[in-house]
Coordinates of N, CA and C in Angstrom, one line a residue:
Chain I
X1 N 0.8 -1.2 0.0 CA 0.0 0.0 0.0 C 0.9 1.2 0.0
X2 N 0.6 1.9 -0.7 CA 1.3 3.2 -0.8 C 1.0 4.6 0.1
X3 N 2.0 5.0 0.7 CA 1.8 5.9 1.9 C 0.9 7.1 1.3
X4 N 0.4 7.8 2.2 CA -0.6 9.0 1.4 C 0.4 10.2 0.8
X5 N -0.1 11.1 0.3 CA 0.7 12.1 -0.5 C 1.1 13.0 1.1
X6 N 2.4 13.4 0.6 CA 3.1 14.0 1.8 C 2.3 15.4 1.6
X7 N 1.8 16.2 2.3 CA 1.9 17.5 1.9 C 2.8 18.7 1.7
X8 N 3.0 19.2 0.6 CA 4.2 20.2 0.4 C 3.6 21.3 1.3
X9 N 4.7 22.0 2.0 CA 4.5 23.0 2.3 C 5.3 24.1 2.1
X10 N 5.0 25.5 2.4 CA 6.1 26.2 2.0 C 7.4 26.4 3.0
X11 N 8.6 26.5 2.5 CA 9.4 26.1 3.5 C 9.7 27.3 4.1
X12 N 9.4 27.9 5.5 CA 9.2 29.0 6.3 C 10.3 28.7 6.8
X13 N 11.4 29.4 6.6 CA 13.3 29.5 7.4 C 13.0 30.6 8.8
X14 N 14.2 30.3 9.2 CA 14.1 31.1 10.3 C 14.0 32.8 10.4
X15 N 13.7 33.8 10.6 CA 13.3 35.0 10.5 C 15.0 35.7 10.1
X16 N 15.2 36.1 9.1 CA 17.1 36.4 8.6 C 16.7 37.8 9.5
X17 N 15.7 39.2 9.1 CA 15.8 40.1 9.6 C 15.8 40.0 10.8
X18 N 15.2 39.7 11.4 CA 14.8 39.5 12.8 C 16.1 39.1 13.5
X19 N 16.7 38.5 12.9 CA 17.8 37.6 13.9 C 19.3 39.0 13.1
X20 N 19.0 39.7 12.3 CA 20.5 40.6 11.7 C 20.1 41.6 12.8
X21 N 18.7 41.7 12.9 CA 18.4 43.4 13.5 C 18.1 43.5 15.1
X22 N 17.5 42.3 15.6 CA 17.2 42.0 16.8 C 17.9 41.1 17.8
X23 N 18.6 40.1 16.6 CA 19.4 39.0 17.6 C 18.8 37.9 18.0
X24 N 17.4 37.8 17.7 CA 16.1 36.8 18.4 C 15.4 36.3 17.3
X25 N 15.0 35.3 17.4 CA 14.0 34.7 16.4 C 12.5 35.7 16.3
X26 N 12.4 36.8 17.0 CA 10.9 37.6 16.9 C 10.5 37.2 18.0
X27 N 9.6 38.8 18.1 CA 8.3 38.1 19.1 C 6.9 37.3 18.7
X28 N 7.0 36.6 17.8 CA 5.9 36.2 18.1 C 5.8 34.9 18.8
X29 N 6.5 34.4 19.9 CA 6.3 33.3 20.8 C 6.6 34.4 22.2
X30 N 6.0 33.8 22.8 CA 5.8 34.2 24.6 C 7.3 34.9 24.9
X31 N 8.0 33.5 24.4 CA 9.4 33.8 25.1 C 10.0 35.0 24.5
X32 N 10.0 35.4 23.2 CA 10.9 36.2 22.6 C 9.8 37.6 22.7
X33 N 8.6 37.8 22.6 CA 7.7 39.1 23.1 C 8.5 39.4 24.7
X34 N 8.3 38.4 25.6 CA 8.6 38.7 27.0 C 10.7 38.8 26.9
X35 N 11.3 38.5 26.3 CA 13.0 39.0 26.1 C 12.7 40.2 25.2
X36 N 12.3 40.7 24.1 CA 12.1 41.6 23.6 C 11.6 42.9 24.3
X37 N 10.5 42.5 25.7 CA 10.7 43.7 26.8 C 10.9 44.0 27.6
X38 N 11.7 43.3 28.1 CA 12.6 43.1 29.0 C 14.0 44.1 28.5
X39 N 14.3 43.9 27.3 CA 15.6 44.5 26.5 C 15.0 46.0 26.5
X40 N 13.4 46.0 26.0 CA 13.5 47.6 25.8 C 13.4 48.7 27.2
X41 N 12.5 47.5 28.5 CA 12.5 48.4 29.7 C 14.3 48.7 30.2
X42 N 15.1 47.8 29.9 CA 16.2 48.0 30.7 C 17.2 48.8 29.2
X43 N 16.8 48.9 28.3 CA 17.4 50.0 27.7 C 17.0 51.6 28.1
X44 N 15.7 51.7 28.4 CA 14.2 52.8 28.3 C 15.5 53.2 30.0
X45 N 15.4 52.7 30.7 CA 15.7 53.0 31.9 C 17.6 53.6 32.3
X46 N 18.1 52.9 31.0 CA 19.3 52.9 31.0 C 19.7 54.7 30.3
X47 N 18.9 54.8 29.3 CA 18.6 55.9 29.0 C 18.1 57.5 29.6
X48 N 17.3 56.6 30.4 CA 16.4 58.0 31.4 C 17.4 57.9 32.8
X49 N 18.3 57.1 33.2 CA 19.1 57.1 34.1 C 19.9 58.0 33.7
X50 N 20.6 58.2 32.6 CA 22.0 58.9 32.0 C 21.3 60.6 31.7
X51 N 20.2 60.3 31.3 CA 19.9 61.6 31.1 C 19.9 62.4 32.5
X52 N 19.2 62.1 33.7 CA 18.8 62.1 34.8 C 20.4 62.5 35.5
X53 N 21.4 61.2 35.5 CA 22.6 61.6 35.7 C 23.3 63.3 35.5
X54 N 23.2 63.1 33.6 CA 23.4 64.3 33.6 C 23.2 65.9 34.2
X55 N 22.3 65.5 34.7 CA 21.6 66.6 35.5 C 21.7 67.0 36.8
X56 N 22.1 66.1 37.5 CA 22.6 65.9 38.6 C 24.1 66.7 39.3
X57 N 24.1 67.6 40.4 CA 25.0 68.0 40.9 C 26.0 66.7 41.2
X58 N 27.5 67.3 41.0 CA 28.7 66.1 42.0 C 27.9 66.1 43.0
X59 N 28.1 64.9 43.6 CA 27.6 64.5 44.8 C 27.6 62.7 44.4
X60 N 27.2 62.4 46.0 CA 27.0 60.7 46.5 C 25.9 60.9 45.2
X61 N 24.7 61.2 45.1 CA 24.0 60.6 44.2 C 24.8 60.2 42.3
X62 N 25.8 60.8 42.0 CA 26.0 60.6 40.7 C 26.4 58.8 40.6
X63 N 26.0 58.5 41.9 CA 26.9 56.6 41.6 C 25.8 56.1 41.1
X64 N 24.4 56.5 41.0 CA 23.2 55.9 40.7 C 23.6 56.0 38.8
X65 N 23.6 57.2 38.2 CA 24.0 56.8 36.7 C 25.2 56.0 36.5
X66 N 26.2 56.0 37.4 CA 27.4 55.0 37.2 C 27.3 53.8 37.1
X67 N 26.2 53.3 38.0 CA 26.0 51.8 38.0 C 25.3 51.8 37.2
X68 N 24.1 52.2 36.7 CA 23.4 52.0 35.3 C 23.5 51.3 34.1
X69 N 24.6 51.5 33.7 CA 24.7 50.7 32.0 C 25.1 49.2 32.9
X70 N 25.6 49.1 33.8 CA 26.9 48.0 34.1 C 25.3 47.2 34.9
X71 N 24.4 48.0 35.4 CA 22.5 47.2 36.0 C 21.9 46.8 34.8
X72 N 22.1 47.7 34.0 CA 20.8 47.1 32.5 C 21.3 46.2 32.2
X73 N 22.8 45.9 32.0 CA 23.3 44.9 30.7 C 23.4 43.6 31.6
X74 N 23.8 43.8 33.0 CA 23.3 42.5 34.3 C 22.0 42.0 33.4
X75 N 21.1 43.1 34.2 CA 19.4 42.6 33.5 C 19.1 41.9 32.2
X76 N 20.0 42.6 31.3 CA 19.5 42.0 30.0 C 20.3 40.6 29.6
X77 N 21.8 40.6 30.8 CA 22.1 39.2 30.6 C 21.0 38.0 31.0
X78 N 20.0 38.3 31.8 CA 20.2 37.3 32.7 C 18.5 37.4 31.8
X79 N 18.1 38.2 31.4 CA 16.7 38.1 30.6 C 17.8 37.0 29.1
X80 N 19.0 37.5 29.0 CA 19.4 36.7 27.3 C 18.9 35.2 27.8
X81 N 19.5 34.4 29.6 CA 19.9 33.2 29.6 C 18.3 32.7 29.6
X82 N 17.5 33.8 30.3 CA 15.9 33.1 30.2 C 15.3 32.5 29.0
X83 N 15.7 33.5 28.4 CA 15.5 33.5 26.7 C 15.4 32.3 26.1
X84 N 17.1 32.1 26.5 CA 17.8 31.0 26.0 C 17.2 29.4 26.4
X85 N 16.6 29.3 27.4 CA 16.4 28.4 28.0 C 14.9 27.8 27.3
X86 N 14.1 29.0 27.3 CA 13.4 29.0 26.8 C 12.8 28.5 25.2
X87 N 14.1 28.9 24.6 CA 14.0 28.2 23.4 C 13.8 26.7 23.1
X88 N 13.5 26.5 21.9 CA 13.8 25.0 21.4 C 15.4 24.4 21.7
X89 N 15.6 23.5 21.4 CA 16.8 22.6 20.9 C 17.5 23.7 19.8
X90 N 17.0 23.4 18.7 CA 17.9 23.9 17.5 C 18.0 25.3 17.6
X91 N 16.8 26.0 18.2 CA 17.1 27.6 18.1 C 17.8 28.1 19.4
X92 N 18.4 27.3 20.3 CA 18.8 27.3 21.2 C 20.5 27.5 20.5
X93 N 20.5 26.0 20.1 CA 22.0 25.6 19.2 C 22.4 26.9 18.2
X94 N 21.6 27.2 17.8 CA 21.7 28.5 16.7 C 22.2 29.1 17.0
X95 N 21.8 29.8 18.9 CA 22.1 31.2 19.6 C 23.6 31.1 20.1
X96 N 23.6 29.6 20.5 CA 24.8 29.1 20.8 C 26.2 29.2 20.2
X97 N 25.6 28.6 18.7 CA 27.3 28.9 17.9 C 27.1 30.5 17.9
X98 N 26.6 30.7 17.3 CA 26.2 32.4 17.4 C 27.6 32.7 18.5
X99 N 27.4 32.5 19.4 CA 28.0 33.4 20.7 C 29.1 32.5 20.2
X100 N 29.2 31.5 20.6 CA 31.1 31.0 20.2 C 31.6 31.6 18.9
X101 N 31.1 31.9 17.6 CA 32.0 32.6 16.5 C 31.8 34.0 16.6
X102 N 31.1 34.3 17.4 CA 31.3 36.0 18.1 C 32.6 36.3 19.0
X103 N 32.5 35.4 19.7 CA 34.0 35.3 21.1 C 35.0 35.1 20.2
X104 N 35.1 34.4 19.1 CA 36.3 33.5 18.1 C 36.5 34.8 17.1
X105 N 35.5 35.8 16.6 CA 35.6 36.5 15.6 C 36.6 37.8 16.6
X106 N 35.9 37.9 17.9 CA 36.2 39.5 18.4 C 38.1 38.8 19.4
X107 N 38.0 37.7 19.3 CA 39.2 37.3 19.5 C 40.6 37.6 18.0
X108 N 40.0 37.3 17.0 CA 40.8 37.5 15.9 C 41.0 38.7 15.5
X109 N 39.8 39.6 16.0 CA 39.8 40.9 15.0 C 40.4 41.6 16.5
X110 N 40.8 41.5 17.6 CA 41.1 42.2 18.3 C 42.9 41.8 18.5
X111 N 43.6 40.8 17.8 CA 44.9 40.7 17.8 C 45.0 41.2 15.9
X112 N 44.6 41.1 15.4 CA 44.9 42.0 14.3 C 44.7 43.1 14.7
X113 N 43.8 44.1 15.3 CA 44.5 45.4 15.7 C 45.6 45.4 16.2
X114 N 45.6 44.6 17.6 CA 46.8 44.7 18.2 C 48.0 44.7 17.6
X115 N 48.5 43.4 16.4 CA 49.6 43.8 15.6 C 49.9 45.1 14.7
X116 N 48.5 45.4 14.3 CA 48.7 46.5 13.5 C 49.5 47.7 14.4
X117 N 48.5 48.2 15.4 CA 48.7 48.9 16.4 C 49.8 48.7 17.2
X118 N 50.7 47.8 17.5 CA 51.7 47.7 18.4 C 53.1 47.8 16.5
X119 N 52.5 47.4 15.3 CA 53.9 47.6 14.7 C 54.1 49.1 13.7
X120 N 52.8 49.9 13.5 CA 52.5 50.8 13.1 C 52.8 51.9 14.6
X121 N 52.6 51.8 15.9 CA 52.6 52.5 16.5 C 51.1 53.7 16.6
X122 N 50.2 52.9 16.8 CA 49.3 53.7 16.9 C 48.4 54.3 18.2
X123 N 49.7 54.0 18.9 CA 49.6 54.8 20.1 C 49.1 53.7 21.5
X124 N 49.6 54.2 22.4 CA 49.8 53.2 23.7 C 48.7 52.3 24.1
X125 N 47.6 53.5 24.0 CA 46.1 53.4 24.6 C 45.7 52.0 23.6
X126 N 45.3 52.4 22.4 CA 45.3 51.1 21.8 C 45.7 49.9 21.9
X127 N 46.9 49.6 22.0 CA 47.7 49.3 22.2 C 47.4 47.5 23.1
X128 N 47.1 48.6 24.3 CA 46.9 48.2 25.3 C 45.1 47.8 25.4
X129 N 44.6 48.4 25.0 CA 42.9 47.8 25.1 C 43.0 46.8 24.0
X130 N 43.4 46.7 22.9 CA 42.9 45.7 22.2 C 43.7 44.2 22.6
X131 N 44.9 44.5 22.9 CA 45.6 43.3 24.0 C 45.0 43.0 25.1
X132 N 44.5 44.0 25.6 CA 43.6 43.7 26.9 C 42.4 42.7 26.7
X133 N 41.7 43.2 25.4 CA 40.5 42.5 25.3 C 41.2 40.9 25.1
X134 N 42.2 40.1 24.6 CA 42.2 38.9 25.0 C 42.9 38.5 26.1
X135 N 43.4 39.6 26.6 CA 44.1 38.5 28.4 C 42.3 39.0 29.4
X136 N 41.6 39.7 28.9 CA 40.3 39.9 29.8 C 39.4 38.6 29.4
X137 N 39.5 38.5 28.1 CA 38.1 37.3 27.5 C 38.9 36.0 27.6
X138 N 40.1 35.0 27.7 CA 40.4 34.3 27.8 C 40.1 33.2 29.4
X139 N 40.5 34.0 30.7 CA 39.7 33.4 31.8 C 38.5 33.9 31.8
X140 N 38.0 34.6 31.5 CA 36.6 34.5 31.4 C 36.1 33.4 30.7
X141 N 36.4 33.1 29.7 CA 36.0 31.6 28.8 C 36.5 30.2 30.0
X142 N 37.6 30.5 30.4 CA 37.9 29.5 31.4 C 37.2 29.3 32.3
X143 N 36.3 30.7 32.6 CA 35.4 30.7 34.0 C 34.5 30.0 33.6
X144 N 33.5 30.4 32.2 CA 32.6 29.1 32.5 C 32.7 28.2 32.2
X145 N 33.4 28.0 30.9 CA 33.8 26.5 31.1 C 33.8 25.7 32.1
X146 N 34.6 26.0 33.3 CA 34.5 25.3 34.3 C 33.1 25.6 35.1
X147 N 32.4 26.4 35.0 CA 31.1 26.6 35.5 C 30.3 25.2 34.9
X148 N 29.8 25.2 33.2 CA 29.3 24.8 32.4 C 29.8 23.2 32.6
X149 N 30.9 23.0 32.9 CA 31.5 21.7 32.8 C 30.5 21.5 33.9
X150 N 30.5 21.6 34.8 CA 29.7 21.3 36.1 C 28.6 20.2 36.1
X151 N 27.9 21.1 35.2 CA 26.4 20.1 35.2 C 26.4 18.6 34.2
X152 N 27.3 18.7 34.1 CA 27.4 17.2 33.4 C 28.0 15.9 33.4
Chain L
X1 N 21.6 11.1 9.8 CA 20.9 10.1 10.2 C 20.3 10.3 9.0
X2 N 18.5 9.7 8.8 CA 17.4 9.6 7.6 C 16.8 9.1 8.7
X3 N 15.3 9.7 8.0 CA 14.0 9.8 8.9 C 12.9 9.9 7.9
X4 N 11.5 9.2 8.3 CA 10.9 9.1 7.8 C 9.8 10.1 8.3
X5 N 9.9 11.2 8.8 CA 9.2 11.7 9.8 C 8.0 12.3 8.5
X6 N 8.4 13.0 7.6 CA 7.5 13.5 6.6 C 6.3 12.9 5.8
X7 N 6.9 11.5 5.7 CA 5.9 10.3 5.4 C 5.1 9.9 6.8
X8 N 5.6 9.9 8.0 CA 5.3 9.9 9.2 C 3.8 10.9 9.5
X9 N 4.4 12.0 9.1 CA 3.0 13.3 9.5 C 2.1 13.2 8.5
X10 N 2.5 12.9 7.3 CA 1.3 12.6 6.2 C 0.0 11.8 6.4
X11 N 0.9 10.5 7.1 CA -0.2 9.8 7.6 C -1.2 10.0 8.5
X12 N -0.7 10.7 9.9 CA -1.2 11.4 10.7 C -2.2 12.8 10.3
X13 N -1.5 13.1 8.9 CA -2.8 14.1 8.4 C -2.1 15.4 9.2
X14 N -1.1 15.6 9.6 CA -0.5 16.7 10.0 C 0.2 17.7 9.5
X15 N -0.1 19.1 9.6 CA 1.1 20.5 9.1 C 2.3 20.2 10.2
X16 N 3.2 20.7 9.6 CA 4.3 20.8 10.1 C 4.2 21.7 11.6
X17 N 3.3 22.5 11.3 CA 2.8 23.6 12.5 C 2.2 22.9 13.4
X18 N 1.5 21.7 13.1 CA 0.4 21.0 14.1 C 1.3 20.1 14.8
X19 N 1.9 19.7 14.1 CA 3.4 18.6 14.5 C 4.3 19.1 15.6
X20 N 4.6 20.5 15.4 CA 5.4 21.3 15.9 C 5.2 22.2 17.7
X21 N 3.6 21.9 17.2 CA 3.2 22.5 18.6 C 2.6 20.9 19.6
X22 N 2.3 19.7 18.8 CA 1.9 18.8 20.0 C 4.0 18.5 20.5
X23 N 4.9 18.8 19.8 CA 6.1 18.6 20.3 C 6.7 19.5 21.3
X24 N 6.1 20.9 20.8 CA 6.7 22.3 21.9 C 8.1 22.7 21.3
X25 N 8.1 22.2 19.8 CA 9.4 23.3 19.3 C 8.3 24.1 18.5
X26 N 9.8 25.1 17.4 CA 9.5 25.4 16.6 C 8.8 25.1 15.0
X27 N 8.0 25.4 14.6 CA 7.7 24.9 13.0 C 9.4 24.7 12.6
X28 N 10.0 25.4 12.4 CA 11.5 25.5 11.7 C 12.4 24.1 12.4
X29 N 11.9 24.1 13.1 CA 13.0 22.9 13.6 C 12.0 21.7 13.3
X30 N 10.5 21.8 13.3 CA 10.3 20.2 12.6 C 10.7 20.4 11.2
X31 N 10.9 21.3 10.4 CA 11.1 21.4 9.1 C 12.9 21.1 8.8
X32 N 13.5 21.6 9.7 CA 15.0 21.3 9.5 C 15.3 19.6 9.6
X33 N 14.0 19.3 10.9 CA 14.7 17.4 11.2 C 13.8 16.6 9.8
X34 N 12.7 17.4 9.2 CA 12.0 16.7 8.1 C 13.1 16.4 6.8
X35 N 13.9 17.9 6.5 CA 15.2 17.5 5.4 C 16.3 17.4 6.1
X36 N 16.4 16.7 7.2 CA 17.3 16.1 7.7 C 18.5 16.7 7.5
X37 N 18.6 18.5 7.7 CA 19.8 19.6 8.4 C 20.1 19.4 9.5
X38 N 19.3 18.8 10.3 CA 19.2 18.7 11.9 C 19.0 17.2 12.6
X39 N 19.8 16.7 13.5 CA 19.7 15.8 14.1 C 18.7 15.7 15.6
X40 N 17.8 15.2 15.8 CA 17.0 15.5 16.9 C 18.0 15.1 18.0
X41 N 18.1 15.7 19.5 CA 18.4 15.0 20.8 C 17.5 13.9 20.8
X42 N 18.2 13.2 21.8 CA 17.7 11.8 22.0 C 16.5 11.9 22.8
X43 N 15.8 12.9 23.4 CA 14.5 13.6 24.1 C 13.8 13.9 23.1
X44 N 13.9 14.4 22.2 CA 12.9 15.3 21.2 C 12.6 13.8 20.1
X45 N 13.9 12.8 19.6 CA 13.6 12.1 18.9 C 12.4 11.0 20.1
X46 N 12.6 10.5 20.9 CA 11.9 9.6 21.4 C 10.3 10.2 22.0
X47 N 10.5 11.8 21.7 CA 8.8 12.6 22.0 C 8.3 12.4 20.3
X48 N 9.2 12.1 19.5 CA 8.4 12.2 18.4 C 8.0 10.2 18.2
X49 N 8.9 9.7 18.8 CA 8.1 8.1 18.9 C 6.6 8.1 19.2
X50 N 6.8 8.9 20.6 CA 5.6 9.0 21.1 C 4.4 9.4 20.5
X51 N 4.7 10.5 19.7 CA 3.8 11.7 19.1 C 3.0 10.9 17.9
X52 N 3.7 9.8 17.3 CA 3.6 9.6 16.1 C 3.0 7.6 16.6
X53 N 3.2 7.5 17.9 CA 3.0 6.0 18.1 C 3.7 4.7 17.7
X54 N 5.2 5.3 17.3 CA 5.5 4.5 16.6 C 7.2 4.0 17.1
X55 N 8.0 2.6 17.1 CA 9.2 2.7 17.7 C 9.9 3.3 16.9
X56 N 10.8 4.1 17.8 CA 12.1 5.5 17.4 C 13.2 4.8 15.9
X57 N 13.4 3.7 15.9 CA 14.0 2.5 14.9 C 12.9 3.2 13.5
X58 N 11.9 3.0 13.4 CA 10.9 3.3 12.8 C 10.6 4.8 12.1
X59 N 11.2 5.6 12.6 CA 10.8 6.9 12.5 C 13.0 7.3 11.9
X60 N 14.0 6.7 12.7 CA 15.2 7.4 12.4 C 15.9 6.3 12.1
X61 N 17.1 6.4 11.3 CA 18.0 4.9 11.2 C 19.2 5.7 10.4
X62 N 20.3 4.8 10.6 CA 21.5 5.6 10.2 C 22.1 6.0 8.7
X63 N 22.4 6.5 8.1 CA 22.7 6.7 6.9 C 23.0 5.7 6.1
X64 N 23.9 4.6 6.9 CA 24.4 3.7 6.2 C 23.4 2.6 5.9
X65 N 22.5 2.9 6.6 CA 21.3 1.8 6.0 C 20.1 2.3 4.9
X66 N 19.5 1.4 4.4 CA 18.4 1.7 3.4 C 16.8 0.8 3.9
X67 N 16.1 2.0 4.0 CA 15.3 1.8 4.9 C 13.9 1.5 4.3
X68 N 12.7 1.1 3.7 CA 11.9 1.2 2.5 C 11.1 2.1 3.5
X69 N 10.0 2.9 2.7 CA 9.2 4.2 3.6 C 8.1 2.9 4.9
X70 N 7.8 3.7 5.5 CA 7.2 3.4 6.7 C 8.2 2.4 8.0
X71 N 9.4 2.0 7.1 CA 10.0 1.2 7.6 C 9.9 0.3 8.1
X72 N 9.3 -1.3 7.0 CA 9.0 -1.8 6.6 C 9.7 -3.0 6.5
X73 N 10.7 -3.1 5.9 CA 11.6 -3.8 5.8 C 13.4 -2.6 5.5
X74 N 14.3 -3.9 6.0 CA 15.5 -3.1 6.5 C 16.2 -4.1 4.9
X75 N 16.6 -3.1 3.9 CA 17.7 -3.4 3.2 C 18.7 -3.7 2.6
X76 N 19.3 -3.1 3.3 CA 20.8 -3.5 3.4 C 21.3 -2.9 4.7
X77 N 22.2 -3.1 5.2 CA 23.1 -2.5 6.7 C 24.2 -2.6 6.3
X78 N 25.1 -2.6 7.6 CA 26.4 -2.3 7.5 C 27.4 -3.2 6.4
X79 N 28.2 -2.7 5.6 CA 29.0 -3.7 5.1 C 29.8 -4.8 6.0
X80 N 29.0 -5.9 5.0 CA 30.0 -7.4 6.1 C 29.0 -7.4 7.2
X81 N 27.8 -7.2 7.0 CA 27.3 -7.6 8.5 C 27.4 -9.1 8.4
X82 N 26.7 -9.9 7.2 CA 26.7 -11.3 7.5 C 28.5 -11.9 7.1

């Protein structure tokens, strides 16, 4: 007996804009609507803090806009890992390499400055932050690693 | 791997959407394991035994085998099995 006719469908890929312009597969599931406002309250806030800062006499209060970018981007990490969890399997895996050829790209493109910049001479400061960024991101990858290694 | 899952939901009379939500992924991800870009975890493959009623053998088998649709009879396997 011959199996029934498969039905064609059209092949619906994963959202390209969405994921160049937002980093997320969209809101239209629970999870990515509720990460999507979460990013814009702790941006919204990050913003009206700095403005607010500005305005502000020296004084004890200016540590409130200081801590600000370094509170949102806490918040928005920890809305990314909800996110994350939240996802499927594969759109999970997606987000995943995602982040590893991001760490591997800003690892390459940050010792090509450094050579440029340490044999061109393009001054100390340089120099020094783009070298910095791999002795700073290297134990950090070791941190979780050994965090990540954990649960398994 | 190779999967029969497309001839699988046909039978069941299912969209890849209806498939997709008794599983709790995405449409895109039954559509990636249907042209077999994606290999299911061994959780998702054995929800889709379930989903579909049928043993996981039946639904996934390895490349190197030739499988007839519904999986039915097994064709050939590994070289030199006998």
């Amino acid at each position: 007996m011959n199996p029934p006719p498969v039905p064609m469908e059209k092949s619906e890929s994963w959202p390209g804009a969405t994921l160049l312009i937002y980093g997320t597969f969209g809101k239209n599931t629970p999870e990515g609507l509720r990460y999507h406002r979460r990013c814009t309250a702790a941006l919204l806030a990050l913003v009206a803090g700095l403005i607010l800062g500005s305005l502000l006499p020296s004084g004890p209060a200016r540590i409130l806009p200081a801590i600000l970018p370094g509170a949102a981007f806490t918040f928005i990490a920890w809305a990314f890992r909800r996110y994350l969890l939240e996802l499927d399997e594969l759109a999970r895996g997606i987000q995943m390499e995602a982040i590893t050829w991001t760490y591997l790209t800003g690892l390459a493109a940050a010792m090509l400055l450094a050579g440029f910049a340490s044999v061109y001479h393009w001054g100390e400061i340089n120099k020094i932050s783009n070298f910095y960024w791999f002795i700073l991101l290297e134990p950090v990858r070791g941190f979780w690693l050994y965090i990540i290694s954990r649960r398994y | 791997m190779k999967n029969h899952l497309r001839v699988a939901r046909a039978e069941q009379r299912w969209s890849q959407a209806e498939l997709a939500e008794r599983l709790g992924v995405s449409r895109q991800t039954v559509n990636a394991i249907e042209t077999e870009k994606y290999d299911p975890s061994l959780p998702l493959a054995f929800k889709l035994a379930e989903v579909f009623g049928k043993p996981i053998e039946q639904l996934f088998f390895p490349v190197a085998q030739a499988v007839e649709p519904a999986g039915s009879r097994v064709v050939s396997t590994f070289p030199d099995a006998g």
